[in-house]
Tab-separated table of C-alpha atoms and ligand atoms in Angstrom:
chain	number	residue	atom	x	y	z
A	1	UNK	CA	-26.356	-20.872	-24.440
A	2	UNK	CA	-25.023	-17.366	-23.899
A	3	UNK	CA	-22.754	-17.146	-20.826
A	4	UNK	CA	-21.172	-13.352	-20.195
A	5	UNK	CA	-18.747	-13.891	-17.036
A	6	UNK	CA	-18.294	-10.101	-15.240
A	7	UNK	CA	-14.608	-9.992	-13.902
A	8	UNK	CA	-12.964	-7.046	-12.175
A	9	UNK	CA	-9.246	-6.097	-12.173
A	10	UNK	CA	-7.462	-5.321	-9.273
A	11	UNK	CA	-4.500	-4.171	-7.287
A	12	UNK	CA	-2.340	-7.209	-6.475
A	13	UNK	CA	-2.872	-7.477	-3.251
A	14	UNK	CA	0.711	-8.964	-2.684
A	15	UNK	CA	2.190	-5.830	-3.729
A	16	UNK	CA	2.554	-2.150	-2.888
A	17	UNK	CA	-1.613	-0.709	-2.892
A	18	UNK	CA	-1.682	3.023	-2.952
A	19	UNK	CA	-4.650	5.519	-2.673
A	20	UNK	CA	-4.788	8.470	-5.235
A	21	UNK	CA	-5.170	11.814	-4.387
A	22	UNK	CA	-9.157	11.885	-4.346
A	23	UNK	CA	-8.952	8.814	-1.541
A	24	UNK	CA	-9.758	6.260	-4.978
A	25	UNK	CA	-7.170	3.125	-5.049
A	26	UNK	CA	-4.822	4.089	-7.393
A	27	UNK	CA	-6.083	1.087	-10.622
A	28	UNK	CA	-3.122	2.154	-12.300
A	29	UNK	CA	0.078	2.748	-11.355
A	30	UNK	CA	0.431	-0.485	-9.466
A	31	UNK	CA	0.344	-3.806	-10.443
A	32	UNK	CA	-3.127	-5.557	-11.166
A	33	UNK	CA	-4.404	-9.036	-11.968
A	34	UNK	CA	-8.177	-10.936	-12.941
A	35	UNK	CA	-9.532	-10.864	-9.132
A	36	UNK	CA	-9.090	-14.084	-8.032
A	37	UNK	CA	-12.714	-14.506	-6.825
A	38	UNK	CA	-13.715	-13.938	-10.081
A	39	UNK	CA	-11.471	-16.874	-11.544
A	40	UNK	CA	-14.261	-18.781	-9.598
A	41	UNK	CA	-17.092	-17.265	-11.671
A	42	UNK	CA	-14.517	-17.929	-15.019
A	43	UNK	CA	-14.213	-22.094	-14.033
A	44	UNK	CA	-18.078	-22.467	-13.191
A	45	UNK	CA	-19.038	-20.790	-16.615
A	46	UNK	CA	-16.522	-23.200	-18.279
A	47	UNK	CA	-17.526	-26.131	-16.831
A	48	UNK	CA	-21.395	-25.330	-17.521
A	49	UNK	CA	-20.021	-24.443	-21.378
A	50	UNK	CA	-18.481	-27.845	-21.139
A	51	UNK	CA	-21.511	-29.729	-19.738
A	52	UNK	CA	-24.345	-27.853	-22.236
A	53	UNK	CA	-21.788	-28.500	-25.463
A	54	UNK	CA	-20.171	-26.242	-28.059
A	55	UNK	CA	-23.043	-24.100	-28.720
A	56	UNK	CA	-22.407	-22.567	-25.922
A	57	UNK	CA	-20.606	-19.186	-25.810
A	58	UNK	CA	-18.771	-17.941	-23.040
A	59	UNK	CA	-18.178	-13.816	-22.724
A	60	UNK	CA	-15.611	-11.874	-20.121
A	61	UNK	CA	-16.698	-8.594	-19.341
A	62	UNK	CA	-14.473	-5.886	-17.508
A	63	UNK	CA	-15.238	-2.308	-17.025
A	64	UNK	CA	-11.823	-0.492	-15.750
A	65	UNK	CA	-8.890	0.963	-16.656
A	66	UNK	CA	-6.726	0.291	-19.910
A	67	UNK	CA	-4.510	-2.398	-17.876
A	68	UNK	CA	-7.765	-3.873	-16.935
A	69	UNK	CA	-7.515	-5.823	-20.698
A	70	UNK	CA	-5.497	-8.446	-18.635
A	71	UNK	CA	-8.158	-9.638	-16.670
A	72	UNK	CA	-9.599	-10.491	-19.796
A	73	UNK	CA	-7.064	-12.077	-21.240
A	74	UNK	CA	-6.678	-14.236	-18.567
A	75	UNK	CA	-10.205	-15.259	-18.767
A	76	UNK	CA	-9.469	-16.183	-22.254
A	77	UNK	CA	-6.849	-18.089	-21.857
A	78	UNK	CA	-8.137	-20.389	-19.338
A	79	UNK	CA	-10.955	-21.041	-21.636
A	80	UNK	CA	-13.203	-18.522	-22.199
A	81	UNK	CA	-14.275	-17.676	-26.000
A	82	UNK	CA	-14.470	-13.722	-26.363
A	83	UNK	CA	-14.050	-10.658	-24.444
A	84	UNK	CA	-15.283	-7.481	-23.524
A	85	UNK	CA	-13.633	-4.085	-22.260
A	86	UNK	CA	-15.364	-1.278	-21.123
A	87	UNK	CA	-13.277	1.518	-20.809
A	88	UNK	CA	-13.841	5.432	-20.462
A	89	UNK	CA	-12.225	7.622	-18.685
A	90	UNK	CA	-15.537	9.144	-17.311
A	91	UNK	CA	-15.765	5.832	-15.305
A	92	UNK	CA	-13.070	6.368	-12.897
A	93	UNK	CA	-14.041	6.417	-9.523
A	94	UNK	CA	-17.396	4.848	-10.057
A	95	UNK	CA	-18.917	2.808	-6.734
A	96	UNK	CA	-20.940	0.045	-7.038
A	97	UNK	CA	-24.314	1.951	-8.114
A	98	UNK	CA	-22.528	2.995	-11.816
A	99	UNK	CA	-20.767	-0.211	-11.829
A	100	UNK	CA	-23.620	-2.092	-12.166
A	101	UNK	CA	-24.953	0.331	-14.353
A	102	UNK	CA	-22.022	0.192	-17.136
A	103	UNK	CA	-22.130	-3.749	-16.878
A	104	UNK	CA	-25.592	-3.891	-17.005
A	105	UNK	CA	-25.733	-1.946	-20.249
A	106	UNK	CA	-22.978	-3.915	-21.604
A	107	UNK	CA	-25.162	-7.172	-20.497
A	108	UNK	CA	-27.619	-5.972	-22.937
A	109	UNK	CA	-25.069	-4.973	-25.516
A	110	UNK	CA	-23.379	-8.461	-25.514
A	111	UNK	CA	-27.074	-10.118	-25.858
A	112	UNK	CA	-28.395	-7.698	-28.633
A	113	UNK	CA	-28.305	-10.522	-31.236
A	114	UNK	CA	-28.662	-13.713	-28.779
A	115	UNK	CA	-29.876	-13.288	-25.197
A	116	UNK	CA	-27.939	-13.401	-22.508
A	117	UNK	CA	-29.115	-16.640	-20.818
A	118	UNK	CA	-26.279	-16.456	-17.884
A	119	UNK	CA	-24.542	-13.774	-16.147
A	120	UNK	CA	-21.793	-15.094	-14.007
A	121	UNK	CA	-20.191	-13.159	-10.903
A	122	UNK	CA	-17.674	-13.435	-8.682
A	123	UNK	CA	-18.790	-13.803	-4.591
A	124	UNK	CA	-17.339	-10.050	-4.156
A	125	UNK	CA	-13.950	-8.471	-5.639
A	126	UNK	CA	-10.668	-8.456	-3.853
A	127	UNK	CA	-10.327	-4.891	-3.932
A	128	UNK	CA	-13.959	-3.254	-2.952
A	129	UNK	CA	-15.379	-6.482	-1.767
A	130	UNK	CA	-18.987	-4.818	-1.221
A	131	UNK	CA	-20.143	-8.543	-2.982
A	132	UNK	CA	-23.503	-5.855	-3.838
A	133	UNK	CA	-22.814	-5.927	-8.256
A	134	UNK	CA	-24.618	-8.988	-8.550
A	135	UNK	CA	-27.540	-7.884	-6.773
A	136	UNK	CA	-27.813	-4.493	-8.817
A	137	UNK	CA	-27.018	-6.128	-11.844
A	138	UNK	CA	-30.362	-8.444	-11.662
A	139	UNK	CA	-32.057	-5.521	-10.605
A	140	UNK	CA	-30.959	-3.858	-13.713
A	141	UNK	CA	-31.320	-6.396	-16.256
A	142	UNK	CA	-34.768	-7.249	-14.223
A	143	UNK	CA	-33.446	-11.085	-13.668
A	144	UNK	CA	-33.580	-13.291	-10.711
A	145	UNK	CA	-30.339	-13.889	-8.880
A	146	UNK	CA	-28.822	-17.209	-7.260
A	147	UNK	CA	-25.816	-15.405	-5.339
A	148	UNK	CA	-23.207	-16.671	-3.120
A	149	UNK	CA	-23.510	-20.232	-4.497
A	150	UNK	CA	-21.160	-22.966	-2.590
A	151	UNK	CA	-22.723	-26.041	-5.339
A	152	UNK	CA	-23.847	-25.300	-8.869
A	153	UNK	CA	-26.049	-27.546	-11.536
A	154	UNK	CA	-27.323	-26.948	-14.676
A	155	UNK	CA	-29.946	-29.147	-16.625
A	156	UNK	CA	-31.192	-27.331	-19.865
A	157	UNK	CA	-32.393	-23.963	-18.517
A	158	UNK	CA	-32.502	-25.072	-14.863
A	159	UNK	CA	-29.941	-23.504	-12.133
A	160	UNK	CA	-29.927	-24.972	-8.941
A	161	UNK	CA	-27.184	-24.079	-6.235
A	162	UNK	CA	-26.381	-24.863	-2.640
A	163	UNK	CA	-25.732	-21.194	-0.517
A	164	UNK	CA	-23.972	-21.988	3.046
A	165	UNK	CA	-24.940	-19.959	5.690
A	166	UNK	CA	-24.462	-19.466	9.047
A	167	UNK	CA	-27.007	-21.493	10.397
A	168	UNK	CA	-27.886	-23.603	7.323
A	169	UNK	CA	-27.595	-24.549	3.855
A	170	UNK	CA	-30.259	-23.652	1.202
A	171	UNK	CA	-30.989	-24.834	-1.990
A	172	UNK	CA	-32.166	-22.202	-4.108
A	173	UNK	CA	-33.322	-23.085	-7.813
A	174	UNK	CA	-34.088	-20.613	-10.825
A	175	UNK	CA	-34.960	-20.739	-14.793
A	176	UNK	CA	-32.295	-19.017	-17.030
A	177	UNK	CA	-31.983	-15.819	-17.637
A	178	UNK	CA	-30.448	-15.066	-14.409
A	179	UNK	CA	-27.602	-13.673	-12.534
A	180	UNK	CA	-25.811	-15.985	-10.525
A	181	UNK	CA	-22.909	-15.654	-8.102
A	182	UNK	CA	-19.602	-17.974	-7.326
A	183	UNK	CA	-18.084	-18.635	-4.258
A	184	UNK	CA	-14.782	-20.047	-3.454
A	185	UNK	CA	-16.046	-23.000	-2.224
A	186	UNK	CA	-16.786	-23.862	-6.029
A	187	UNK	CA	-13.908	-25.924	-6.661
A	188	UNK	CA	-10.160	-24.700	-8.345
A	189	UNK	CA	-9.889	-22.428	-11.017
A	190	UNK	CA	-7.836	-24.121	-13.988
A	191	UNK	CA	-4.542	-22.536	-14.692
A	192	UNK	CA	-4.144	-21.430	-17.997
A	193	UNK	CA	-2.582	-23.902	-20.448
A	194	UNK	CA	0.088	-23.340	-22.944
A	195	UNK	CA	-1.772	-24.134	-25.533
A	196	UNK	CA	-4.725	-21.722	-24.344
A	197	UNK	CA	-2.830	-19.128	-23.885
A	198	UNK	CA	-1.409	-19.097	-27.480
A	199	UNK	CA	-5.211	-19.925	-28.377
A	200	UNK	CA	-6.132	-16.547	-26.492
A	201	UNK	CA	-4.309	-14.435	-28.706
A	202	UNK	CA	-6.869	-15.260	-31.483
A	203	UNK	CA	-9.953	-14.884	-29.503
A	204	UNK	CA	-12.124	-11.838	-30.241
A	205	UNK	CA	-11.614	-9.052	-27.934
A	206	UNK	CA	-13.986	-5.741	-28.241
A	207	UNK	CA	-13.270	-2.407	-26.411
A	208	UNK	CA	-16.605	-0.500	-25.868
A	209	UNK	CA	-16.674	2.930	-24.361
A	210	UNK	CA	-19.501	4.649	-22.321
A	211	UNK	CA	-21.146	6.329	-25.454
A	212	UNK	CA	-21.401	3.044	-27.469
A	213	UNK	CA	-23.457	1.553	-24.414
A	214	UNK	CA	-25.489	4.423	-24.459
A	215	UNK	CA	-24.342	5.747	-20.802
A	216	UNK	CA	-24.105	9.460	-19.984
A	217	UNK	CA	-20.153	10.449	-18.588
A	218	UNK	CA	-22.175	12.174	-16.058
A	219	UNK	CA	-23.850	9.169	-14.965
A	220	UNK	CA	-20.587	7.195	-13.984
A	221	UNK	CA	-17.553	8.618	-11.890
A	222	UNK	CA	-16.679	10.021	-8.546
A	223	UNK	CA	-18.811	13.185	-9.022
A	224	UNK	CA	-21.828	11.263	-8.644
A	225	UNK	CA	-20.703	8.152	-6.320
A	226	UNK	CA	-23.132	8.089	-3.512
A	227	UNK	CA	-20.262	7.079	-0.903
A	228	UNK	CA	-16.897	8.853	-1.039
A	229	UNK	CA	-13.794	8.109	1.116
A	230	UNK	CA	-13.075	10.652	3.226
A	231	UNK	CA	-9.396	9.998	4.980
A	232	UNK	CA	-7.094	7.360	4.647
A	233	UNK	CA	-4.129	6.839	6.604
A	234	UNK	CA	-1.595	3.864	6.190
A	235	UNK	CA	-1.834	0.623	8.485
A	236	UNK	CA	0.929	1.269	11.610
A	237	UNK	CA	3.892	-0.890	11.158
A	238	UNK	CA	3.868	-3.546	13.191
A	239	UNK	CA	5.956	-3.289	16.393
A	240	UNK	CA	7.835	-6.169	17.233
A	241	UNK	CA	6.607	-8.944	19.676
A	242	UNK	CA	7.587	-9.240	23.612
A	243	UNK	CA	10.229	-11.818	23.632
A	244	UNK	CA	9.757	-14.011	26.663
A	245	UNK	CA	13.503	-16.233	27.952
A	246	UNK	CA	13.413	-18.832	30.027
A	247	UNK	CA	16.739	-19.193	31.209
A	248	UNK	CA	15.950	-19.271	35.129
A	249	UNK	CA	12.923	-21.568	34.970
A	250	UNK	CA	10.910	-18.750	35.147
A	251	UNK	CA	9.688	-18.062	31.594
A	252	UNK	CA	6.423	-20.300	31.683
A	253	UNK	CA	5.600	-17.934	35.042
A	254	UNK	CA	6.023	-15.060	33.089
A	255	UNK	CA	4.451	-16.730	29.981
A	256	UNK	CA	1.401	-16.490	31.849
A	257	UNK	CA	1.163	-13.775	33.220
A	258	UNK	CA	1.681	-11.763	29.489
A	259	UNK	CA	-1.366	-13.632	28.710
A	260	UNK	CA	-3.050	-13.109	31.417
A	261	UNK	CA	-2.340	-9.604	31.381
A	262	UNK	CA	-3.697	-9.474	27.637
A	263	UNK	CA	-6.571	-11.369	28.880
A	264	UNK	CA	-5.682	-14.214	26.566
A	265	UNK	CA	-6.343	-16.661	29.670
B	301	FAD	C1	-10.425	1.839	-0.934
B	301	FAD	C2	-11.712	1.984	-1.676
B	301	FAD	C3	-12.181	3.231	-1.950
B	301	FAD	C4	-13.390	3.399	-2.578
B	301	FAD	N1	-13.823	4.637	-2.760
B	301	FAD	C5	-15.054	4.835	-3.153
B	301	FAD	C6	-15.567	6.119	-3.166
B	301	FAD	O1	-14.888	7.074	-2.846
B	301	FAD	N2	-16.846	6.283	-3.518
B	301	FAD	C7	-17.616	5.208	-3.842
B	301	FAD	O2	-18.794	5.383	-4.048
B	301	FAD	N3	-17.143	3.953	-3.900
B	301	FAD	C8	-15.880	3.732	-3.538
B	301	FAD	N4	-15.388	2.485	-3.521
B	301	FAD	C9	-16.219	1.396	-3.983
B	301	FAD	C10	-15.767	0.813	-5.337
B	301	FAD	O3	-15.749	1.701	-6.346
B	301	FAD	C11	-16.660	-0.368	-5.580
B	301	FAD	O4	-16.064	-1.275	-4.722
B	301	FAD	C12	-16.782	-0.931	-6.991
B	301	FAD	O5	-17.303	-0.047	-7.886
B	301	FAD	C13	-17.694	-2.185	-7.113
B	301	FAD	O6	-17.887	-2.762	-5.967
B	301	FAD	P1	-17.029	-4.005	-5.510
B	301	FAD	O7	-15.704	-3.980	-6.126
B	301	FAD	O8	-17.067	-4.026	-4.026
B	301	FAD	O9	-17.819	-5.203	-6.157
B	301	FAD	P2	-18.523	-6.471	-5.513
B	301	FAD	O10	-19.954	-6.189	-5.354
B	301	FAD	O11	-17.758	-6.959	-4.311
B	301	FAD	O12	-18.239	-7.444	-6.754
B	301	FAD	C14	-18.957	-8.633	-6.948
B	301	FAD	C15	-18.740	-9.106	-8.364
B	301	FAD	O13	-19.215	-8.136	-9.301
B	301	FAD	C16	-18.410	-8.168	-10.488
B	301	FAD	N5	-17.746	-6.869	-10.670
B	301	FAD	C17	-17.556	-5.887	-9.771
B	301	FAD	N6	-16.932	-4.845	-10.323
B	301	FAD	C18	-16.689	-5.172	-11.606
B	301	FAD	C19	-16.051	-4.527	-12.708
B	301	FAD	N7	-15.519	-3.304	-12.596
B	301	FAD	N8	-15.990	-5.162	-13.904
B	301	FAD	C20	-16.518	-6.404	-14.042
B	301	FAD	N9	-17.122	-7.076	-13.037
B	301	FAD	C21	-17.211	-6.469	-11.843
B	301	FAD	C22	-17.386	-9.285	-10.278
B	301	FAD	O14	-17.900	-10.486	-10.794
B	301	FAD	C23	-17.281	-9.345	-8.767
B	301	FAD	O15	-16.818	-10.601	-8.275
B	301	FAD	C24	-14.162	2.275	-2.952
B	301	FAD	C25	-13.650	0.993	-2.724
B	301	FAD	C26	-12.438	0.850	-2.091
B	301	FAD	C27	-11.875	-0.516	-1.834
């Protein structure tokens, strides 16, 4: 089986996020890490490479910035077999439309001597979280999709998944190829081991750009998102909080009446 997991890089959430001049989030000049949604979509593939046996390959694909690499690598180390970088400078500032576009050609690329029989997402990305790649990639590839799966089994070319909604839970079944999407609800991604992350260091790692996928620069970027960010403005600080004392008797009185007043109560 041919599994290609797609995994985005982004700003580390915990640390200081900054816009670039255009309104884009700056991708590079801050610190980044493998999205942790996708470390979802990176543990399902594993354990369906684990289930289905060692003819089973398992790809990570990023498209993004040179730092982007280390979402691969961490892919790799927790298990995964080779890896995939798309990188071009014409991509910056993409939206979800050329996104899907760029992985969808380097779908194809990755499957040019064995089919792609899985393509593995995350539920959404950290960053953008639009959670619309998936769809657009099936439409690309022309492949079913299973998205936004809580539950996932495999049995030969079978893939059948549980989706929670709101109001109930469906179980949605499919025949491989397809695109199928991870939710947290999957179960823990495996930390990295020592062992595979000296293993990753040996693991085949390919850098593709936009012409060797056969994409025009003027078919990616900023220039031709359909949705641009027009103003951003930095979250207030917060202010600090009313401090009620009670040294009278009287603070659950006024207690109240701050939450009445707030409409709390
Ligand atoms: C602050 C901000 C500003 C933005 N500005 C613009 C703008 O000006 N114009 C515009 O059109 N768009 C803009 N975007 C949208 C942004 O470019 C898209 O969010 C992005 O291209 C893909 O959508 P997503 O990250 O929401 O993916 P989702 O649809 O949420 O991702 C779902 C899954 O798809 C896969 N995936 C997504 N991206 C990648 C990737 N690069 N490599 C590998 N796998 C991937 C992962 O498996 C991921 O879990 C902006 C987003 C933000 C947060």
């Amino acid at each position: 089986m041919n599994i290609v997991v797609c995994v985005k890089y982004v700003p580390d959430a915990t640390a200081d996020r900054r816009f670039e001049s255009d309104n884009t989030v700056d991708r590079v000049g801050v610190d980044g890490l493998l999205s942790e949604l996708d470390e979802y979509a990176v543990e399902q593939a594993l354990q369906i490479k684990e289930k289905a046996g060692d003819e089973t390959t398992v790809t990570v694909l990023t498209v993004g910035p040179e730092k982007a690499v280390d979402a691969v690598r961490k892919a790799l180390q927790m298990g995964a077999d080779q890896g995939v970088h798309v990188v071009d400078e014409a991509i910056a500032g993409s939206d979800a439309v050329a996104t899907s576009l760029v992985l969808a050609k380097a779908v194809e690329k990755a499957g040019a001597e064995s089919p792609v029989d899985l393509v593995v997402c995350g539920m959404a990305s950290t960053d953008g979280a639009m959670s619309v790649v998936p769809a657009m990639l099936a439409e690309r590839l022309d492949l079913p999709q299973v998205t936004f799966a809580s539950v996932i089994e495999t049995q030969g070319d079978q893939v059948r998944i549980k989706r929670d909604g709101d109001t109930a839970t469906e179980v949605i079944g499919g025949t491989m190829p397809l695109v199928l999407s991870v939710t947290d609800q999957t179960g823990e991604a495996r930390y990295p081991s020592f062992k595979g992350i000296m293993a990753a260091k040996k693991k085949p790692l390919q850098t593709w750009s936009l012409a060797e996928l056969g994409v025009e620069a003027d078919q990616v970027g900023l220039s031709v998102a359909w949705s641009v960010v027009e103003e951003t403005s930095a979250r207030p600080p917060r202010t600090a909080g009313e401090i009620v004392t009670d040294e009278d008797g009287s603070g659950a009185k006024a207690l109240t009446e701050f939450l009445a007043a707030k409409k709390f109560i």
